[in-house]
Amino acid sequence: MTIRSAAPLPQLPPEAPLAMPVQRLDGNAPSAMEVKTRPPGLFIKRVLIIALTAVLGLAASTDVRFNLAVDGVDLLDMVMLALFVPLISWIAFGFVTSLVGFVQLMTNRHPGFTPIPRPRSTLTSRTAVLMPVYNEGVSAIFARVEAMTASIAAEGAAENFDFFILSDSSELHGKREEEAWAELAARSPMRLYYRRRTENIGRKPGNIAEWVRRFGAAYDHMIVLDADSMMSGSAMVGMASIMENKPTVGLLQTVPKITNPQTFFQRWMQFASDAYGAIASAGLLWWSGSEANFWGHNAIIRTRAFAQSCGLPDLPGKPPFGGMIQSHDMVEAALLRRRGWAVHMVMIDGSYEEYPPTIIDHAVRDRRWAQGNLQHLRLLDSSGLHWTSRLHLLIGASAYLTSTAWLLLIIVECAQVLLGKDHLFDGSAPLRVLMLTLAYLFGPKLMSVVWMLADRGRRHAFGGAGSILKSVAVEIPLSILAAPVVMMNQTRALLGLLLGIPSQWTAQQREVDHIPLRAVIPNVREHLLFGLLFLAVGVLEPMLGYWLSPVILGLFCAPVLIAFTSSRKWGDCAHRHGVFIVPPPKLAIGDKAPQPTPGALKERPALD
């Protein structure tokens, strides 16, 4: 039923205030209740993951330790070991997680991405869908909103859901948003509200907290989206049903798939996510259990639990490492779990997000995430956190330190060679280390190929066996070339943060056709400089140059790689030739009458 009214539609519902006190991260931890959705054997699973990671890390580092000790261990040797052991262990951890996920999927102990179960009865709860926006493309935003509201209504749940667009946009941009809202709200099949803040206090977490304090008491749950998020009505209704039936679950995080790719880079990332992400996600779900993570969007949260647990304090000191907690989502998951609320992750159909269109846009977003995740190092000793929550915080921060650590490792190795010392590339050790490193890096991709090819329906969804093999054959060389580029981008971001330069809150660029090569050069000067330095060292020591050739090649190819992958034309060309084909989404952007995900999940419940 379409809501129509001759009178002006209300922009907002009546206020329903809900207290959201700021939490203390020191002192006595708040009391916690018992989690009733905790999967059995979690402690053993986590010990197994850690033990296997330690074994694989030691296996790869043993030869390095013996090789460096031949002429005695000095300061450079110690620095190299201090860098290499954590780095190889980091790669081993990813391998072990993917291996567990591969076993889970291949043995059908986990069904992978599946339709979420339909509610057994009519929903009794009220859920708010919150979409924070900040100077985004108005037509794209409201196309997504229209598709999602239509999909919720098609599920027969319009009376149980309200949709809020929470704007932090500029005044001029806000006027365009308000006009688009008025036009869409007049024909929306469900209640659609719009609010623009004149003071953007606290960025996105402040935006959500302001809504909770003004309207939260009227809603049992809230589904938090990003401006580029898409979720099907069946996914949202199914998640609300789980929250009704599992009263100790505080947050349910989906694993969003990438949708609406345009450029070659987006199509590449979409394939990598769909092809390799399933086994990694299944492994992460296996060991995280009721202490999973929150990624800030495409998740449903129990509103009162969030208000009770997640009022974020500012960190002492100035940005970038003090002030507002920027990567709020992981901290909010930890604070929910601290109160005893379970935090689960589910792999379901119908949850999507868009991806930055170019490597440069990805680096801009990555810098913002780096600042937020490195702040988490200051929160590791917060009182009352579950040790798995601390592990999530540490893993998130470590992800933005590894690139710089790899660069430092290469620099130390170059110093070892130039000083005439025994180094990593002496004797037979390098080959064994290389083979193990390659196994840890590319083993998950090989397992993913086996998983894609093992099922006829899955093969067909990815375009057939030929398309899968072509896509992987293109993706692996591209990933090798891109690794040094990402290494330099993240190192540059980290150095900027260490110099006290915080990231800026800017609207994300989502529409790009092509970046000319000449426009890329200013963004890769450091890449080319380090490529020249490593090449010079490689000329002096040919064996080192041989081992560093993928890094040198990637740094020199950075301008061409960035410009080429930013092209829509090449993205369309790859798709026409069967490269980077992925299963189609269940809910397409811009559909006027999107089809909800059919059927119910029969293999196993979405939440243990």
Coordinates of C-alpha atoms in Angstrom, one line a residue:
M1 CA 0.0 0.0 0.0
T2 CA 1.4 3.4 -1.0
I3 CA 1.3 6.2 1.6
R4 CA -0.3 9.3 0.2
S5 CA -1.4 12.5 1.9
A6 CA -2.6 15.9 0.7
A7 CA -1.0 17.4 3.8
P8 CA 2.8 17.9 4.0
L9 CA 4.4 14.7 5.3
P10 CA 6.3 14.8 8.6
Q11 CA 10.0 14.9 8.2
L12 CA 10.4 13.1 11.6
P13 CA 8.2 11.1 13.9
P14 CA 7.4 12.1 17.5
E15 CA 10.5 12.1 19.7
A16 CA 11.1 9.1 21.9
P17 CA 14.2 10.0 24.0
L18 CA 16.6 7.2 25.1
A19 CA 19.5 7.8 27.5
M20 CA 22.9 6.9 26.1
P21 CA 25.5 7.6 28.8
V22 CA 29.2 8.0 27.9
Q23 CA 31.1 4.8 28.9
R24 CA 34.2 4.7 31.0
L25 CA 37.1 2.6 29.6
D26 CA 39.0 2.4 32.9
G27 CA 38.0 1.4 36.4
N28 CA 35.4 -1.2 37.3
A29 CA 33.8 -2.9 34.3
P30 CA 30.0 -3.0 34.2
S31 CA 28.2 -6.2 35.1
A32 CA 27.5 -8.6 32.3
M33 CA 24.8 -11.1 31.7
E34 CA 25.1 -14.7 30.4
V35 CA 25.4 -15.2 26.7
K36 CA 22.9 -17.9 25.5
T37 CA 24.0 -18.1 21.9
R38 CA 27.6 -18.9 22.5
P39 CA 28.6 -21.8 20.1
P40 CA 30.2 -24.8 21.9
G41 CA 33.9 -25.4 21.8
L42 CA 34.9 -21.8 21.1
F43 CA 37.9 -21.7 23.4
I44 CA 39.3 -24.9 21.8
K45 CA 38.7 -23.4 18.3
R46 CA 40.6 -20.3 19.2
V47 CA 43.5 -22.1 20.8
L48 CA 43.7 -24.3 17.7
I49 CA 43.8 -21.2 15.4
I50 CA 46.5 -19.6 17.5
A51 CA 48.6 -22.8 17.8
L52 CA 48.5 -23.5 14.1
T53 CA 49.5 -19.9 13.3
A54 CA 52.4 -20.2 15.7
V55 CA 53.6 -23.5 14.2
L56 CA 53.4 -22.2 10.6
G57 CA 55.1 -18.9 11.6
L58 CA 57.9 -20.8 13.3
A59 CA 58.3 -23.2 10.3
A60 CA 58.9 -20.2 8.0
S61 CA 61.1 -18.3 10.4
T62 CA 63.4 -21.1 11.5
D63 CA 65.6 -21.0 8.4
V64 CA 65.8 -17.2 8.6
R65 CA 67.0 -17.4 12.2
F66 CA 69.7 -20.0 11.5
N67 CA 70.8 -18.2 8.3
L68 CA 71.3 -14.9 10.1
A69 CA 73.2 -16.5 13.0
V70 CA 76.0 -17.9 10.8
D71 CA 78.3 -14.8 11.4
G72 CA 76.8 -13.9 14.8
V73 CA 73.7 -11.9 15.5
D74 CA 74.0 -8.1 15.5
L75 CA 71.5 -5.3 15.7
L76 CA 70.4 -5.5 12.0
D77 CA 69.8 -9.2 12.4
M78 CA 67.7 -8.6 15.5
V79 CA 65.7 -5.9 13.7
M80 CA 65.1 -8.3 10.7
L81 CA 63.9 -11.1 12.9
A82 CA 61.7 -8.7 14.9
L83 CA 60.1 -7.7 11.6
F84 CA 60.0 -11.1 9.8
V85 CA 58.5 -13.3 12.5
P86 CA 55.4 -11.2 13.2
L87 CA 54.9 -10.6 9.4
I88 CA 55.1 -14.2 8.4
S89 CA 52.9 -15.1 11.4
W90 CA 50.3 -12.5 10.2
I91 CA 50.2 -14.2 6.8
A92 CA 50.0 -17.6 8.4
F93 CA 47.0 -16.5 10.5
G94 CA 45.1 -15.5 7.3
F95 CA 46.0 -18.9 5.8
V96 CA 44.8 -20.9 8.8
T97 CA 41.6 -18.9 9.0
S98 CA 40.9 -19.5 5.3
L99 CA 41.9 -23.2 5.7
V100 CA 39.3 -23.6 8.4
G101 CA 36.7 -21.8 6.3
F102 CA 37.5 -24.0 3.3
V103 CA 37.0 -27.2 5.3
Q104 CA 33.7 -25.8 6.7
L105 CA 32.3 -25.0 3.3
M106 CA 33.6 -28.1 1.5
T107 CA 32.1 -30.4 4.2
N108 CA 28.8 -28.5 4.3
R109 CA 29.3 -27.7 8.0
H110 CA 28.7 -24.2 7.0
P111 CA 26.4 -23.5 4.0
G112 CA 28.2 -20.3 2.9
F113 CA 26.1 -17.3 1.6
T114 CA 22.5 -18.4 1.8
P115 CA 19.0 -16.9 2.0
I116 CA 18.1 -16.0 5.6
P117 CA 15.2 -17.9 7.1
R118 CA 11.8 -16.3 6.8
P119 CA 10.1 -15.4 10.1
R120 CA 7.9 -18.2 11.5
S121 CA 5.3 -15.6 12.5
T122 CA 4.5 -12.0 12.0
L123 CA 7.1 -9.6 13.5
T124 CA 6.0 -7.9 16.7
S125 CA 9.1 -5.6 17.0
R126 CA 9.8 -2.2 15.4
T127 CA 13.0 -1.6 13.5
A128 CA 14.5 1.6 12.2
V129 CA 16.7 1.5 9.1
L130 CA 19.3 4.3 9.4
M131 CA 21.2 5.6 6.4
P132 CA 23.7 8.4 7.4
V133 CA 24.8 10.5 4.4
Y134 CA 27.3 13.2 3.8
N135 CA 27.3 15.2 0.6
E136 CA 26.6 12.1 -1.5
G137 CA 25.1 11.9 -4.9
V138 CA 21.4 12.6 -4.3
S139 CA 19.9 10.6 -7.2
A140 CA 22.0 7.5 -6.3
I141 CA 21.1 7.7 -2.6
F142 CA 17.4 7.9 -3.2
A143 CA 17.5 5.2 -5.8
R144 CA 18.9 2.9 -3.2
V145 CA 16.4 4.1 -0.6
E146 CA 13.5 3.5 -3.1
A147 CA 14.7 0.0 -3.9
M148 CA 15.1 -1.0 -0.2
T149 CA 11.7 0.5 0.9
A150 CA 10.0 -1.3 -1.9
S151 CA 11.7 -4.6 -1.0
I152 CA 10.7 -4.3 2.7
A153 CA 7.1 -3.6 1.7
A154 CA 7.2 -6.6 -0.7
E155 CA 8.0 -8.7 2.4
G156 CA 4.8 -7.4 4.1
A157 CA 6.8 -5.7 6.8
A158 CA 6.2 -2.0 6.1
E159 CA 4.3 -1.5 9.4
N160 CA 7.3 -2.9 11.4
F161 CA 10.0 -0.8 9.7
D162 CA 10.7 3.0 9.4
F163 CA 13.4 4.3 7.2
F164 CA 15.5 7.3 8.3
I165 CA 17.9 9.3 6.1
L166 CA 20.3 11.0 8.6
S167 CA 22.1 13.8 6.8
D168 CA 25.3 15.6 7.8
S169 CA 25.5 17.3 4.4
S170 CA 26.0 21.0 3.7
E171 CA 23.1 23.3 3.6
L172 CA 23.0 23.5 -0.2
H173 CA 23.3 19.8 -0.6
G174 CA 20.7 19.3 2.1
K175 CA 18.2 21.3 0.1
R176 CA 18.5 18.9 -2.8
E177 CA 18.2 15.9 -0.4
E178 CA 15.1 17.4 1.2
E179 CA 13.5 17.9 -2.2
A180 CA 14.3 14.3 -3.2
W181 CA 13.0 13.0 0.1
A182 CA 9.7 14.9 -0.3
E183 CA 9.1 13.5 -3.7
L184 CA 9.9 9.9 -2.7
A185 CA 8.1 10.0 0.7
A186 CA 4.9 11.0 -1.0
R187 CA 4.8 7.7 -2.8
S188 CA 6.8 5.5 -0.5
P189 CA 5.1 2.2 0.6
M190 CA 6.4 2.7 4.1
R191 CA 7.3 5.6 6.5
L192 CA 10.3 7.5 5.2
Y193 CA 11.9 10.2 7.3
Y194 CA 14.7 12.8 6.7
R195 CA 16.8 14.8 9.2
R196 CA 19.7 17.1 8.5
R197 CA 22.0 18.2 11.4
T198 CA 23.3 21.7 11.2
E199 CA 26.3 20.8 13.4
N200 CA 28.1 17.6 12.4
I201 CA 29.3 16.6 15.9
G202 CA 31.1 13.3 16.1
R203 CA 30.8 12.5 12.4
K204 CA 28.9 9.2 11.7
P205 CA 29.0 7.8 15.3
G206 CA 27.7 11.2 16.5
N207 CA 25.0 11.1 13.9
I208 CA 23.8 7.7 15.1
A209 CA 24.1 8.6 18.7
E210 CA 22.0 11.8 18.2
W211 CA 19.2 9.6 16.6
V212 CA 19.4 7.1 19.5
R213 CA 19.0 9.9 22.1
R214 CA 16.1 11.5 20.2
F215 CA 14.1 8.6 18.8
G216 CA 15.7 5.3 20.1
A217 CA 13.1 4.4 22.7
A218 CA 10.5 3.9 20.0
Y219 CA 12.4 1.1 18.2
D220 CA 13.5 -2.3 19.3
H221 CA 16.2 -2.6 16.7
M222 CA 18.1 -0.4 14.3
I223 CA 19.7 -1.5 11.0
V224 CA 22.7 0.7 10.3
L225 CA 23.7 1.3 6.7
D226 CA 26.3 3.3 4.9
A227 CA 25.4 5.7 2.1
D228 CA 26.5 3.0 -0.5
S229 CA 24.8 0.1 1.3
M230 CA 22.0 -2.0 -0.1
M231 CA 20.0 -4.7 1.7
S232 CA 17.1 -6.8 0.5
G233 CA 13.8 -6.7 2.4
S234 CA 14.0 -10.4 3.1
A235 CA 17.5 -10.0 4.7
M236 CA 16.3 -7.1 6.9
V237 CA 13.1 -8.9 7.9
G238 CA 14.9 -12.1 8.6
M239 CA 17.5 -10.4 10.8
A240 CA 14.8 -8.6 12.8
S241 CA 13.1 -12.0 13.3
I242 CA 16.4 -13.5 14.7
M243 CA 16.7 -10.6 17.1
E244 CA 13.2 -11.2 18.3
N245 CA 14.0 -14.9 18.9
K246 CA 17.4 -14.4 20.4
P247 CA 17.0 -11.9 23.2
T248 CA 20.7 -11.9 24.3
V249 CA 22.0 -11.0 20.8
G250 CA 23.0 -7.4 20.8
L251 CA 24.3 -7.1 17.2
L252 CA 24.1 -9.2 14.1
Q253 CA 26.7 -8.3 11.4
T254 CA 26.3 -9.4 7.8
V255 CA 29.1 -9.9 5.3
P256 CA 28.3 -7.4 2.6
K257 CA 29.2 -8.3 -1.0
I258 CA 30.3 -5.7 -3.5
T259 CA 27.7 -4.4 -5.9
N260 CA 27.3 -2.0 -8.8
P261 CA 30.9 -2.2 -10.2
Q262 CA 31.8 0.2 -13.0
T263 CA 35.5 0.5 -13.3
F264 CA 38.0 -2.2 -13.9
F265 CA 39.2 -1.8 -10.3
Q266 CA 35.7 -2.3 -8.9
R267 CA 35.1 -5.4 -11.0
W268 CA 38.5 -6.8 -9.9
M269 CA 37.7 -6.2 -6.2
Q270 CA 34.2 -7.6 -6.6
F271 CA 35.5 -10.8 -8.0
A272 CA 38.3 -11.1 -5.4
S273 CA 35.7 -10.5 -2.6
D274 CA 33.2 -13.0 -4.0
A275 CA 35.7 -15.6 -5.0
Y276 CA 38.1 -15.5 -2.0
G277 CA 36.0 -13.9 0.7
A278 CA 33.6 -16.8 1.4
I279 CA 36.2 -19.1 2.9
A280 CA 37.8 -16.3 4.8
S281 CA 34.5 -15.2 6.2
A282 CA 33.5 -18.8 7.1
G283 CA 36.7 -19.2 9.0
L284 CA 36.3 -15.9 10.8
L285 CA 32.7 -16.9 11.8
W286 CA 34.0 -20.3 13.0
W287 CA 36.4 -18.9 15.6
S288 CA 34.7 -15.5 16.5
G289 CA 31.4 -17.0 17.5
S290 CA 29.5 -14.8 19.9
E291 CA 32.4 -12.4 20.1
A292 CA 32.3 -11.3 16.4
N293 CA 32.9 -7.8 15.1
F294 CA 31.0 -4.8 13.9
W295 CA 32.0 -3.2 10.6
G296 CA 29.8 -0.1 11.0
H297 CA 27.1 -0.9 8.4
N298 CA 24.8 -3.6 7.1
A299 CA 24.2 -4.8 10.6
I300 CA 21.2 -4.9 12.9
I301 CA 21.6 -3.7 16.5
R302 CA 19.4 -4.0 19.6
T303 CA 18.7 -0.3 20.3
R304 CA 18.6 -0.3 24.1
A305 CA 21.7 -2.5 24.3
F306 CA 23.5 0.0 22.1
A307 CA 22.3 2.9 24.2
Q308 CA 23.3 1.2 27.4
S309 CA 26.7 0.1 26.2
C310 CA 28.1 2.2 23.4
G311 CA 28.3 5.9 24.4
L312 CA 31.8 6.6 23.2
P313 CA 34.2 8.8 25.2
D314 CA 36.9 10.9 23.5
L315 CA 40.5 9.7 23.9
P316 CA 42.9 11.9 25.7
G317 CA 45.1 14.1 23.5
K318 CA 44.7 15.6 20.1
P319 CA 44.0 13.9 16.8
P320 CA 45.1 11.8 15.0
F321 CA 45.6 9.4 17.9
G322 CA 43.5 11.3 20.5
G323 CA 40.1 12.9 20.4
M324 CA 37.1 11.3 18.8
I325 CA 37.3 7.5 18.3
Q326 CA 37.2 7.3 14.5
S327 CA 36.8 3.6 13.9
H328 CA 33.9 3.4 16.3
D329 CA 32.4 0.1 15.0
M330 CA 34.9 -2.3 16.4
V331 CA 34.9 -0.5 19.8
E332 CA 31.1 -0.6 19.9
A333 CA 31.2 -4.4 19.3
A334 CA 33.7 -4.7 22.2
L335 CA 31.5 -2.6 24.5
L336 CA 28.4 -4.5 23.7
R337 CA 30.2 -7.8 24.5
R338 CA 31.5 -6.2 27.7
R339 CA 28.0 -5.8 28.9
G340 CA 27.2 -9.5 28.1
W341 CA 25.4 -8.9 24.7
A342 CA 26.4 -11.4 22.1
V343 CA 27.8 -10.1 18.8
H344 CA 27.4 -12.5 15.9
M345 CA 28.3 -12.5 12.2
V346 CA 26.1 -14.2 9.5
M347 CA 26.8 -15.0 5.9
I348 CA 23.5 -14.3 4.1
D349 CA 22.3 -13.2 0.7
G350 CA 20.9 -9.7 0.3
S351 CA 23.6 -7.6 1.9
Y352 CA 25.7 -5.3 -0.4
E353 CA 27.9 -2.3 -0.5
E354 CA 29.7 -0.4 -3.2
Y355 CA 33.5 -0.1 -3.5
P356 CA 35.8 2.8 -4.2
P357 CA 36.2 3.2 -8.0
T358 CA 40.0 3.6 -8.1
I359 CA 43.1 2.7 -6.2
I360 CA 43.5 6.3 -5.3
D361 CA 40.0 6.6 -3.8
H362 CA 40.7 3.3 -2.0
A363 CA 43.9 4.8 -0.5
V364 CA 41.9 7.9 0.7
R365 CA 39.4 5.7 2.5
D366 CA 42.2 3.5 3.8
R367 CA 44.0 6.5 5.4
R368 CA 40.9 7.3 7.4
W369 CA 40.5 3.7 8.5
A370 CA 44.2 3.6 9.4
Q371 CA 43.8 6.5 11.8
G372 CA 40.8 4.9 13.5
N373 CA 42.3 1.4 13.7
L374 CA 45.6 2.6 15.1
Q375 CA 43.7 4.4 17.8
H376 CA 42.6 1.0 19.0
L377 CA 46.1 0.3 20.3
R378 CA 45.2 2.7 23.1
L379 CA 42.1 0.7 23.9
L380 CA 43.7 -2.7 24.4
D381 CA 43.9 -2.3 28.1
S382 CA 40.3 -1.0 28.5
S383 CA 38.6 -2.6 31.5
G384 CA 36.3 -5.5 31.1
L385 CA 36.8 -6.3 27.5
H386 CA 36.6 -9.9 26.4
W387 CA 40.0 -11.2 25.3
T388 CA 38.6 -12.0 21.8
S389 CA 37.4 -8.3 21.5
R390 CA 41.0 -7.3 22.3
L391 CA 42.2 -9.6 19.7
H392 CA 39.9 -8.1 17.1
L393 CA 41.2 -4.6 18.0
L394 CA 44.8 -5.8 17.7
I395 CA 44.2 -7.5 14.4
G396 CA 42.5 -4.3 13.0
A397 CA 45.4 -2.1 14.1
S398 CA 48.0 -4.6 12.8
A399 CA 46.5 -4.6 9.4
Y400 CA 47.7 -1.0 9.0
L401 CA 51.2 -1.7 10.4
T402 CA 52.2 -4.7 8.2
S403 CA 52.8 -2.7 5.0
T404 CA 55.3 -0.4 6.7
A405 CA 56.9 -3.4 8.4
W406 CA 57.3 -5.1 5.0
L407 CA 59.0 -2.0 3.6
L408 CA 61.3 -1.7 6.6
L409 CA 62.2 -5.4 6.2
I410 CA 63.2 -4.8 2.6
I411 CA 65.2 -1.8 3.6
V412 CA 67.0 -3.8 6.4
E413 CA 67.7 -6.6 3.9
C414 CA 69.2 -4.0 1.5
A415 CA 71.4 -2.7 4.3
Q416 CA 72.5 -6.2 5.1
V417 CA 73.6 -6.8 1.5
L418 CA 75.4 -3.4 1.1
L419 CA 77.3 -4.1 4.4
G420 CA 78.5 -7.5 3.1
K421 CA 76.7 -9.4 5.8
D422 CA 75.0 -12.8 5.7
H423 CA 71.4 -12.2 4.8
L424 CA 68.1 -13.8 4.0
F425 CA 69.1 -14.7 0.4
D426 CA 72.3 -16.7 1.3
G427 CA 72.3 -20.5 0.8
S428 CA 69.3 -22.7 0.5
A429 CA 67.2 -21.0 3.1
P430 CA 65.6 -18.4 0.7
L431 CA 63.9 -21.1 -1.5
R432 CA 62.3 -22.8 1.5
V433 CA 61.2 -19.5 3.0
L434 CA 59.9 -18.4 -0.4
M435 CA 57.9 -21.6 -0.9
L436 CA 56.3 -21.4 2.5
T437 CA 55.5 -17.7 2.1
L438 CA 53.9 -18.3 -1.3
A439 CA 51.9 -21.2 0.1
Y440 CA 50.5 -18.9 2.9
L441 CA 49.8 -16.1 0.5
F442 CA 48.3 -18.0 -2.4
G443 CA 47.0 -21.1 -0.7
P444 CA 43.7 -19.4 0.2
K445 CA 43.2 -18.4 -3.5
L446 CA 43.8 -22.0 -4.6
M447 CA 41.4 -23.3 -2.0
S448 CA 38.8 -20.7 -3.3
V449 CA 39.2 -22.0 -6.8
V450 CA 38.6 -25.5 -5.7
W451 CA 35.5 -24.3 -3.8
M452 CA 34.1 -22.4 -6.8
L453 CA 34.7 -25.4 -9.2
A454 CA 33.4 -28.1 -6.8
D455 CA 29.7 -27.3 -7.3
R456 CA 27.9 -27.0 -10.6
G457 CA 25.5 -24.2 -9.5
R458 CA 28.4 -22.2 -8.1
R459 CA 30.5 -22.7 -11.3
H460 CA 27.6 -21.4 -13.3
A461 CA 27.1 -18.4 -11.0
F462 CA 30.8 -17.4 -11.6
G463 CA 30.4 -17.8 -15.4
G464 CA 31.6 -21.4 -15.7
A465 CA 35.0 -23.1 -15.2
G466 CA 36.6 -21.2 -18.1
S467 CA 35.6 -17.9 -16.7
I468 CA 36.8 -18.8 -13.2
L469 CA 40.2 -19.8 -14.4
K470 CA 40.6 -16.8 -16.7
S471 CA 39.6 -14.5 -13.9
V472 CA 42.1 -16.0 -11.5
A473 CA 44.8 -15.9 -14.1
V474 CA 44.2 -12.2 -14.5
E475 CA 43.7 -11.5 -10.8
I476 CA 46.8 -13.1 -9.4
P477 CA 49.3 -11.1 -11.5
L478 CA 47.3 -7.9 -10.8
S479 CA 47.4 -8.6 -7.0
I480 CA 51.2 -9.1 -7.2
L481 CA 51.6 -5.8 -8.9
A482 CA 49.2 -4.0 -6.6
A483 CA 50.9 -5.3 -3.3
P484 CA 53.8 -2.9 -3.5
V485 CA 51.5 0.0 -4.4
V486 CA 49.3 -0.7 -1.3
M487 CA 52.5 -1.0 0.7
M488 CA 53.6 2.5 -0.2
N489 CA 50.1 4.0 0.1
Q490 CA 49.7 2.7 3.6
T491 CA 53.2 3.6 4.6
R492 CA 52.7 7.2 3.4
A493 CA 49.4 7.3 5.4
L494 CA 51.1 6.0 8.5
L495 CA 53.9 8.5 8.3
G496 CA 51.4 11.3 7.8
L497 CA 49.6 10.2 11.0
L498 CA 52.8 10.0 12.9
L499 CA 53.6 13.6 11.9
G500 CA 50.3 14.6 13.5
I501 CA 48.2 15.1 10.3
P502 CA 44.7 13.6 10.9
S503 CA 42.6 12.3 8.0
Q504 CA 39.8 14.5 6.8
W505 CA 36.1 13.7 6.7
T506 CA 35.3 14.2 3.0
A507 CA 32.5 12.9 0.8
Q508 CA 33.6 9.7 -0.9
Q509 CA 34.1 9.8 -4.7
R510 CA 31.9 7.1 -6.1
E511 CA 31.6 8.0 -9.8
V512 CA 34.8 7.9 -11.9
D513 CA 35.2 7.2 -15.6
H514 CA 39.0 7.2 -16.0
I515 CA 42.0 8.9 -14.5
P516 CA 44.5 10.0 -17.1
L517 CA 48.1 8.8 -16.6
R518 CA 49.4 12.4 -16.2
A519 CA 47.0 12.9 -13.3
V520 CA 48.3 9.8 -11.5
I521 CA 52.0 10.7 -11.5
P522 CA 51.8 13.2 -8.5
N523 CA 50.3 10.4 -6.4
V524 CA 53.1 7.9 -7.0
R525 CA 56.3 9.9 -6.7
E526 CA 57.3 7.9 -3.6
H527 CA 56.5 4.7 -5.4
L528 CA 58.8 5.5 -8.3
L529 CA 61.6 6.8 -6.0
F530 CA 61.7 3.6 -4.0
G531 CA 61.5 1.6 -7.2
L532 CA 64.7 3.3 -8.4
L533 CA 66.4 2.8 -5.0
F534 CA 65.6 -0.9 -4.9
L535 CA 66.7 -1.3 -8.6
A536 CA 70.0 0.4 -7.9
V537 CA 70.6 -2.0 -5.0
G538 CA 69.6 -4.9 -7.2
V539 CA 72.2 -3.9 -9.8
L540 CA 74.9 -4.0 -7.1
E541 CA 73.6 -7.3 -5.8
P542 CA 71.9 -9.2 -8.6
M543 CA 70.5 -12.0 -6.4
L544 CA 68.8 -9.4 -4.2
G545 CA 67.4 -7.7 -7.4
Y546 CA 66.1 -11.0 -8.5
W547 CA 64.1 -11.6 -5.3
L548 CA 62.9 -8.0 -5.2
S549 CA 61.9 -8.0 -8.9
P550 CA 58.1 -8.3 -8.2
V551 CA 58.3 -5.3 -5.8
I552 CA 60.4 -3.2 -8.2
L553 CA 58.1 -4.0 -11.1
G554 CA 55.0 -3.2 -9.1
L555 CA 56.4 0.2 -8.0
F556 CA 57.4 1.1 -11.5
C557 CA 54.0 0.0 -12.9
A558 CA 52.1 1.9 -10.3
P559 CA 51.1 4.8 -12.6
V560 CA 49.9 2.5 -15.4
L561 CA 48.2 0.2 -13.0
I562 CA 46.2 3.0 -11.3
A563 CA 45.2 4.6 -14.6
F564 CA 44.3 1.4 -16.3
T565 CA 42.2 0.0 -13.5
S566 CA 40.3 3.3 -13.1
S567 CA 38.8 2.8 -16.5
R568 CA 35.1 1.9 -17.1
K569 CA 35.9 1.0 -20.6
W570 CA 38.3 -1.7 -19.6
G571 CA 36.0 -2.9 -16.9
D572 CA 33.2 -3.4 -19.4
C573 CA 35.7 -5.1 -21.8
A574 CA 36.8 -7.5 -19.1
H575 CA 33.2 -8.4 -18.3
R576 CA 32.3 -9.0 -22.0
H577 CA 35.2 -11.4 -22.3
G578 CA 34.1 -13.4 -19.2
V579 CA 36.7 -12.0 -16.8
F580 CA 35.6 -11.2 -13.2
I581 CA 32.1 -12.7 -13.5
V582 CA 30.3 -13.0 -10.1
P583 CA 26.9 -14.3 -9.0
P584 CA 24.3 -11.7 -9.6
P585 CA 22.9 -9.7 -6.6
K586 CA 19.6 -10.5 -5.1
L587 CA 18.6 -6.8 -5.1
A588 CA 19.7 -4.6 -8.0
I589 CA 20.2 -0.8 -7.5
G590 CA 17.5 1.2 -9.0
D591 CA 14.9 -1.6 -9.4
K592 CA 11.4 -0.1 -9.0
A593 CA 10.0 -3.4 -7.8
P594 CA 12.9 -5.5 -6.5
Q595 CA 12.4 -9.1 -6.0
P596 CA 12.9 -10.3 -2.4
T597 CA 15.1 -13.2 -1.7
P598 CA 12.9 -16.3 -2.1
G599 CA 12.7 -19.4 0.1
A600 CA 13.9 -20.2 3.5
L601 CA 17.2 -21.5 4.8
K602 CA 16.7 -25.3 5.3
E603 CA 20.3 -26.5 5.7
R604 CA 20.9 -25.0 9.2
P605 CA 19.8 -22.0 11.3
A606 CA 21.6 -18.7 10.5
L607 CA 22.6 -18.4 14.2
D608 CA 23.6 -21.2 16.5

